[in-house]
PDB file of C-alpha atoms in Angstrom:
ATOM      1  CA  UNK A   1     -52.128 -90.566-130.709  1.00 89.00           C
ATOM      2  CA  UNK A   2     -48.737 -89.216-129.678  1.00 94.00           C
ATOM      3  CA  UNK A   3     -47.053 -88.321-126.434  1.00 97.00           C
ATOM      4  CA  UNK A   4     -45.494 -84.876-126.918  1.00 98.00           C
ATOM      5  CA  UNK A   5     -42.683 -83.878-124.571  1.00 98.00           C
ATOM      6  CA  UNK A   6     -42.007 -80.177-124.084  1.00 98.00           C
ATOM      7  CA  UNK A   7     -38.634 -79.307-122.617  1.00 98.00           C
ATOM      8  CA  UNK A   8     -35.885 -76.707-122.798  1.00 97.00           C
ATOM      9  CA  UNK A   9     -33.977 -74.691-120.245  1.00 94.00           C
ATOM     10  CA  UNK A  10     -35.052 -72.911-117.106  1.00 93.00           C
ATOM     11  CA  UNK A  11     -36.820 -69.616-117.950  1.00 94.00           C
ATOM     12  CA  UNK A  12     -36.916 -70.291-121.687  1.00 96.00           C
ATOM     13  CA  UNK A  13     -40.731 -70.190-121.721  1.00 95.00           C
ATOM     14  CA  UNK A  14     -41.721 -73.861-121.718  1.00 96.00           C
ATOM     15  CA  UNK A  15     -44.854 -73.388-119.631  1.00 94.00           C
ATOM     16  CA  UNK A  16     -45.979 -70.316-121.570  1.00 96.00           C
ATOM     17  CA  UNK A  17     -45.584 -72.207-124.818  1.00 98.00           C
ATOM     18  CA  UNK A  18     -47.353 -75.283-123.455  1.00 97.00           C
ATOM     19  CA  UNK A  19     -50.364 -73.152-122.487  1.00 97.00           C
ATOM     20  CA  UNK A  20     -50.406 -71.563-125.946  1.00 98.00           C
ATOM     21  CA  UNK A  21     -50.249 -74.973-127.629  1.00 98.00           C
ATOM     22  CA  UNK A  22     -53.030 -76.391-125.476  1.00 97.00           C
ATOM     23  CA  UNK A  23     -55.337 -73.524-126.454  1.00 97.00           C
ATOM     24  CA  UNK A  24     -55.022 -74.762-130.023  1.00 97.00           C
ATOM     25  CA  UNK A  25     -54.799 -78.512-129.571  1.00 94.00           C
ATOM     26  CA  UNK A  26     -57.106 -80.875-127.675  1.00 93.00           C
ATOM     27  CA  UNK A  27     -54.751 -82.837-125.454  1.00 95.00           C
ATOM     28  CA  UNK A  28     -54.289 -84.144-121.941  1.00 96.00           C
ATOM     29  CA  UNK A  29     -51.576 -82.282-120.061  1.00 97.00           C
ATOM     30  CA  UNK A  30     -48.972 -83.024-117.395  1.00 98.00           C
ATOM     31  CA  UNK A  31     -46.849 -80.344-115.707  1.00 98.00           C
ATOM     32  CA  UNK A  32     -43.760 -81.768-113.987  1.00 97.00           C
ATOM     33  CA  UNK A  33     -43.162 -78.633-111.899  1.00 95.00           C
ATOM     34  CA  UNK A  34     -46.723 -78.748-110.597  1.00 96.00           C
ATOM     35  CA  UNK A  35     -46.311 -82.439-109.814  1.00 97.00           C
ATOM     36  CA  UNK A  36     -43.129 -81.658-107.862  1.00 96.00           C
ATOM     37  CA  UNK A  37     -44.976 -79.028-105.832  1.00 95.00           C
ATOM     38  CA  UNK A  38     -47.781 -81.485-105.172  1.00 96.00           C
ATOM     39  CA  UNK A  39     -45.384 -84.201-104.022  1.00 97.00           C
ATOM     40  CA  UNK A  40     -43.503 -81.819-101.731  1.00 96.00           C
ATOM     41  CA  UNK A  41     -46.708 -80.624-100.135  1.00 95.00           C
ATOM     42  CA  UNK A  42     -48.923 -83.703-100.047  1.00 94.00           C
ATOM     43  CA  UNK A  43     -46.842 -86.876-100.146  1.00 95.00           C
ATOM     44  CA  UNK A  44     -45.816 -88.016 -96.619  1.00 95.00           C
ATOM     45  CA  UNK A  45     -42.947 -90.174 -97.876  1.00 95.00           C
ATOM     46  CA  UNK A  46     -41.529 -87.306 -99.934  1.00 96.00           C
ATOM     47  CA  UNK A  47     -41.826 -84.940 -96.973  1.00 95.00           C
ATOM     48  CA  UNK A  48     -40.043 -87.384 -94.688  1.00 95.00           C
ATOM     49  CA  UNK A  49     -37.228 -87.850 -97.218  1.00 96.00           C
ATOM     50  CA  UNK A  50     -36.860 -84.080 -97.795  1.00 96.00           C
ATOM     51  CA  UNK A  51     -36.788 -83.373 -94.059  1.00 95.00           C
ATOM     52  CA  UNK A  52     -34.126 -86.036 -93.574  1.00 95.00           C
ATOM     53  CA  UNK A  53     -31.885 -84.231 -96.075  1.00 93.00           C
ATOM     54  CA  UNK A  54     -32.671 -80.558 -95.430  1.00 94.00           C
ATOM     55  CA  UNK A  55     -34.060 -80.555 -91.872  1.00 94.00           C
ATOM     56  CA  UNK A  56     -37.593 -80.344 -90.497  1.00 92.00           C
ATOM     57  CA  UNK A  57     -37.587 -76.546 -90.670  1.00 93.00           C
ATOM     58  CA  UNK A  58     -37.684 -76.720 -94.474  1.00 95.00           C
ATOM     59  CA  UNK A  59     -41.456 -77.001 -93.897  1.00 95.00           C
ATOM     60  CA  UNK A  60     -43.552 -74.324 -92.193  1.00 90.00           C
ATOM     61  CA  UNK A  61     -45.783 -75.001 -89.193  1.00 87.00           C
ATOM     62  CA  UNK A  62     -48.665 -75.259 -91.675  1.00 89.00           C
ATOM     63  CA  UNK A  63     -46.873 -78.036 -93.540  1.00 88.00           C
ATOM     64  CA  UNK A  64     -45.904 -75.944 -96.570  1.00 93.00           C
ATOM     65  CA  UNK A  65     -42.434 -76.396 -98.063  1.00 95.00           C
ATOM     66  CA  UNK A  66     -40.233 -73.291 -98.118  1.00 93.00           C
ATOM     67  CA  UNK A  67     -39.534 -73.505-101.843  1.00 91.00           C
ATOM     68  CA  UNK A  68     -37.229 -70.480-102.010  1.00 88.00           C
ATOM     69  CA  UNK A  69     -35.007 -71.849 -99.265  1.00 91.00           C
ATOM     70  CA  UNK A  70     -35.150 -75.357-100.699  1.00 94.00           C
ATOM     71  CA  UNK A  71     -34.066 -74.051-104.111  1.00 90.00           C
ATOM     72  CA  UNK A  72     -31.220 -72.069-102.556  1.00 89.00           C
ATOM     73  CA  UNK A  73     -30.002 -75.075-100.560  1.00 92.00           C
ATOM     74  CA  UNK A  74     -30.281 -77.435-103.526  1.00 91.00           C
ATOM     75  CA  UNK A  75     -28.497 -75.192-106.012  1.00 89.00           C
ATOM     76  CA  UNK A  76     -25.743 -74.029-103.696  1.00 87.00           C
ATOM     77  CA  UNK A  77     -24.529 -77.606-103.211  1.00 90.00           C
ATOM     78  CA  UNK A  78     -24.553 -80.205-105.995  1.00 90.00           C
ATOM     79  CA  UNK A  79     -24.879 -83.059-103.491  1.00 93.00           C
ATOM     80  CA  UNK A  80     -28.079 -81.511-102.116  1.00 94.00           C
ATOM     81  CA  UNK A  81     -29.475 -81.057-105.610  1.00 93.00           C
ATOM     82  CA  UNK A  82     -28.813 -84.655-106.540  1.00 94.00           C
ATOM     83  CA  UNK A  83     -30.397 -85.916-103.333  1.00 95.00           C
ATOM     84  CA  UNK A  84     -33.511 -83.822-103.960  1.00 96.00           C
ATOM     85  CA  UNK A  85     -33.702 -85.103-107.536  1.00 95.00           C
ATOM     86  CA  UNK A  86     -33.382 -88.693-106.290  1.00 96.00           C
ATOM     87  CA  UNK A  87     -36.424 -88.089-104.094  1.00 96.00           C
ATOM     88  CA  UNK A  88     -38.631 -86.358-106.675  1.00 96.00           C
ATOM     89  CA  UNK A  89     -37.699 -87.572-110.140  1.00 95.00           C
ATOM     90  CA  UNK A  90     -38.713 -91.246-109.898  1.00 94.00           C
ATOM     91  CA  UNK A  91     -42.171 -90.332-108.589  1.00 94.00           C
ATOM     92  CA  UNK A  92     -42.700 -87.628-111.214  1.00 96.00           C
ATOM     93  CA  UNK A  93     -41.523 -89.889-114.017  1.00 95.00           C
ATOM     94  CA  UNK A  94     -43.780 -92.750-112.913  1.00 95.00           C
ATOM     95  CA  UNK A  95     -46.778 -90.399-112.899  1.00 95.00           C
ATOM     96  CA  UNK A  96     -46.392 -88.901-116.341  1.00 97.00           C
ATOM     97  CA  UNK A  97     -45.362 -92.108-118.104  1.00 96.00           C
ATOM     98  CA  UNK A  98     -48.428 -93.893-116.704  1.00 96.00           C
ATOM     99  CA  UNK A  99     -50.694 -91.016-117.763  1.00 97.00           C
ATOM    100  CA  UNK A 100     -49.117 -90.969-121.215  1.00 96.00           C
ATOM    101  CA  UNK A 101     -49.672 -94.695-121.690  1.00 95.00           C
ATOM    102  CA  UNK A 102     -53.291 -94.306-120.574  1.00 96.00           C
ATOM    103  CA  UNK A 103     -53.741 -91.527-123.127  1.00 96.00           C
ATOM    104  CA  UNK A 104     -52.264 -93.718-125.868  1.00 94.00           C
ATOM    105  CA  UNK A 105     -54.755 -96.460-125.057  1.00 94.00           C
ATOM    106  CA  UNK A 106     -57.583 -93.927-125.130  1.00 95.00           C
ATOM    107  CA  UNK A 107     -56.234 -92.539-128.434  1.00 94.00           C
ATOM    108  CA  UNK A 108     -55.875 -89.093-126.885  1.00 95.00           C
ATOM    109  CA  UNK A 109     -53.001 -86.703-127.503  1.00 96.00           C
ATOM    110  CA  UNK A 110     -50.836 -86.179-124.413  1.00 97.00           C
ATOM    111  CA  UNK A 111     -48.561 -83.193-123.755  1.00 98.00           C
ATOM    112  CA  UNK A 112     -46.010 -83.300-120.924  1.00 98.00           C
ATOM    113  CA  UNK A 113     -44.000 -80.277-119.782  1.00 98.00           C
ATOM    114  CA  UNK A 114     -40.821 -81.933-118.449  1.00 97.00           C
ATOM    115  CA  UNK A 115     -37.909 -79.541-117.797  1.00 95.00           C
ATOM    116  CA  UNK A 116     -35.371 -82.367-117.316  1.00 95.00           C
ATOM    117  CA  UNK A 117     -36.659 -84.692-120.030  1.00 97.00           C
ATOM    118  CA  UNK A 118     -33.251 -85.322-121.611  1.00 97.00           C
ATOM    119  CA  UNK A 119     -31.375 -85.227-118.314  1.00 95.00           C
ATOM    120  CA  UNK A 120     -33.487 -88.119-116.999  1.00 93.00           C
ATOM    121  CA  UNK A 121     -33.346 -90.101-120.249  1.00 94.00           C
ATOM    122  CA  UNK A 122     -37.140 -90.039-120.540  1.00 95.00           C
ATOM    123  CA  UNK A 123     -37.347 -88.807-124.132  1.00 96.00           C
ATOM    124  CA  UNK A 124     -37.700 -92.451-125.235  1.00 95.00           C
ATOM    125  CA  UNK A 125     -41.273 -92.328-123.899  1.00 95.00           C
ATOM    126  CA  UNK A 126     -42.193 -89.464-126.264  1.00 97.00           C
ATOM    127  CA  UNK A 127     -43.200 -89.604-129.912  1.00 96.00           C
ATOM    128  CA  UNK A 128     -42.108 -86.014-130.500  1.00 97.00           C
ATOM    129  CA  UNK A 129     -39.935 -83.704-128.397  1.00 98.00           C
ATOM    130  CA  UNK A 130     -40.358 -79.927-128.532  1.00 98.00           C
ATOM    131  CA  UNK A 131     -37.490 -77.819-127.211  1.00 98.00           C
ATOM    132  CA  UNK A 132     -38.271 -74.241-126.200  1.00 98.00           C
ATOM    133  CA  UNK A 133     -35.069 -72.194-126.214  1.00 98.00           C
ATOM    134  CA  UNK A 134     -33.770 -68.639-126.114  1.00 97.00           C
ATOM    135  CA  UNK A 135     -30.417 -66.881-125.979  1.00 96.00           C
ATOM    136  CA  UNK A 136     -28.224 -67.284-122.910  1.00 93.00           C
ATOM    137  CA  UNK A 137     -28.497 -63.546-122.198  1.00 93.00           C
ATOM    138  CA  UNK A 138     -32.301 -63.629-122.254  1.00 94.00           C
ATOM    139  CA  UNK A 139     -32.335 -66.707-120.045  1.00 93.00           C
ATOM    140  CA  UNK A 140     -30.131 -65.093-117.392  1.00 90.00           C
ATOM    141  CA  UNK A 141     -32.100 -61.834-117.505  1.00 90.00           C
ATOM    142  CA  UNK A 142     -35.399 -63.651-116.994  1.00 91.00           C
ATOM    143  CA  UNK A 143     -34.051 -65.576-114.027  1.00 90.00           C
ATOM    144  CA  UNK A 144     -32.619 -62.499-112.347  1.00 86.00           C
ATOM    145  CA  UNK A 145     -35.436 -60.087-113.189  1.00 85.00           C
ATOM    146  CA  UNK A 146     -38.674 -62.083-113.354  1.00 79.00           C
ATOM    147  CA  UNK A 147     -37.732 -64.637-110.691  1.00 80.00           C
ATOM    148  CA  UNK A 148     -35.558 -62.336-108.572  1.00 79.00           C
ATOM    149  CA  UNK A 149     -32.717 -64.853-108.297  1.00 81.00           C
ATOM    150  CA  UNK A 150     -29.139 -63.905-107.580  1.00 83.00           C
ATOM    151  CA  UNK A 151     -26.658 -64.232-110.414  1.00 85.00           C
ATOM    152  CA  UNK A 152     -24.938 -67.094-108.572  1.00 86.00           C
ATOM    153  CA  UNK A 153     -28.122 -69.129-108.058  1.00 85.00           C
ATOM    154  CA  UNK A 154     -29.305 -68.384-111.613  1.00 87.00           C
ATOM    155  CA  UNK A 155     -26.031 -69.672-113.051  1.00 88.00           C
ATOM    156  CA  UNK A 156     -26.114 -72.736-110.779  1.00 88.00           C
ATOM    157  CA  UNK A 157     -29.585 -73.649-112.037  1.00 90.00           C
ATOM    158  CA  UNK A 158     -28.550 -73.201-115.679  1.00 92.00           C
ATOM    159  CA  UNK A 159     -25.352 -75.213-115.168  1.00 91.00           C
ATOM    160  CA  UNK A 160     -27.262 -78.080-113.553  1.00 90.00           C
ATOM    161  CA  UNK A 161     -29.164 -78.671-116.807  1.00 94.00           C
ATOM    162  CA  UNK A 162     -27.987 -80.142-120.078  1.00 96.00           C
ATOM    163  CA  UNK A 163     -26.841 -77.258-122.262  1.00 95.00           C
ATOM    164  CA  UNK A 164     -29.442 -75.804-124.609  1.00 96.00           C
ATOM    165  CA  UNK A 165     -27.311 -76.349-127.720  1.00 96.00           C
ATOM    166  CA  UNK A 166     -27.392 -80.112-127.127  1.00 97.00           C
ATOM    167  CA  UNK A 167     -31.139 -80.076-126.488  1.00 98.00           C
ATOM    168  CA  UNK A 168     -31.702 -78.094-129.694  1.00 98.00           C
ATOM    169  CA  UNK A 169     -29.714 -80.620-131.735  1.00 98.00           C
ATOM    170  CA  UNK A 170     -31.786 -83.486-130.306  1.00 97.00           C
ATOM    171  CA  UNK A 171     -35.190 -81.829-130.719  1.00 98.00           C
ATOM    172  CA  UNK A 172     -37.861 -82.855-133.197  1.00 98.00           C
ATOM    173  CA  UNK A 173     -39.257 -79.313-133.079  1.00 98.00           C
ATOM    174  CA  UNK A 174     -37.551 -76.100-131.964  1.00 98.00           C
ATOM    175  CA  UNK A 175     -39.438 -73.104-130.565  1.00 98.00           C
ATOM    176  CA  UNK A 176     -37.302 -69.965-130.340  1.00 98.00           C
ATOM    177  CA  UNK A 177     -38.557 -67.690-127.573  1.00 97.00           C
ATOM    178  CA  UNK A 178     -36.307 -64.660-127.669  1.00 95.00           C
ATOM    179  CA  UNK A 179     -38.946 -62.251-128.926  1.00 93.00           C
ATOM    180  CA  UNK A 180     -42.562 -61.342-128.195  1.00 94.00           C
ATOM    181  CA  UNK A 181     -45.507 -63.330-126.891  1.00 94.00           C
ATOM    182  CA  UNK A 182     -47.115 -62.850-130.300  1.00 97.00           C
ATOM    183  CA  UNK A 183     -44.142 -64.593-131.908  1.00 97.00           C
ATOM    184  CA  UNK A 184     -44.475 -67.474-129.456  1.00 97.00           C
ATOM    185  CA  UNK A 185     -48.202 -67.724-130.194  1.00 97.00           C
ATOM    186  CA  UNK A 186     -47.485 -67.858-133.932  1.00 98.00           C
ATOM    187  CA  UNK A 187     -45.101 -70.760-133.402  1.00 98.00           C
ATOM    188  CA  UNK A 188     -47.772 -72.526-131.315  1.00 98.00           C
ATOM    189  CA  UNK A 189     -50.133 -72.113-134.286  1.00 98.00           C
ATOM    190  CA  UNK A 190     -47.633 -73.691-136.650  1.00 98.00           C
ATOM    191  CA  UNK A 191     -46.883 -76.652-134.395  1.00 98.00           C
ATOM    192  CA  UNK A 192     -50.552 -77.278-133.561  1.00 97.00           C
ATOM    193  CA  UNK A 193     -51.350 -77.321-137.281  1.00 97.00           C
ATOM    194  CA  UNK A 194     -48.482 -79.727-138.010  1.00 97.00           C
ATOM    195  CA  UNK A 195     -49.471 -82.091-135.195  1.00 96.00           C
ATOM    196  CA  UNK A 196     -53.148 -82.045-136.203  1.00 95.00           C
ATOM    197  CA  UNK A 197     -52.306 -82.897-139.819  1.00 95.00           C
ATOM    198  CA  UNK A 198     -49.698 -85.506-138.887  1.00 94.00           C
ATOM    199  CA  UNK A 199     -51.718 -87.315-136.228  1.00 90.00           C
ATOM    200  CA  UNK A 200     -55.283 -86.287-137.009  1.00 76.00           C
TER     201      UNK A 200
END
């Protein structure tokens, strides 16, 4: 059974699409953003490394990372972003690749939501890659409205990722999420049907 990588750009709707697909397709699931949150909060080595870069006050007295401040610090300085990625990406990648290989051995379908799949060169570990994309205008509006980010931070996050046009060209499947949730659900139906017939 295949390992399916879901990627795209920030705020293009990857997670929403992944949830829609999983309602239609029996599969094991890995969420890279959730894994990053877990590592930041629970892994002592990650915490020590993050504090060494950003200072001990990046964590609250209760031991919770200040994610808003961490994001602002990381995306206002490219050196900070790269140092944070060097801390998190190897651990996240090791987790999902191991889980994907376990799923292969168990003949179970595996879906991984990996925002930086192409940026980290990890697409080689996937049998199919799904890119969820939308227009640049919609992407910026979602970041500034839904996530309440400043225009500067929103653009920094977008610029830090491989451009969507390149991801679209490299995709095995393209999901266009510039419309309604119903449209996204319909595309999840089509892909779930294709995957079931192709790998069933």
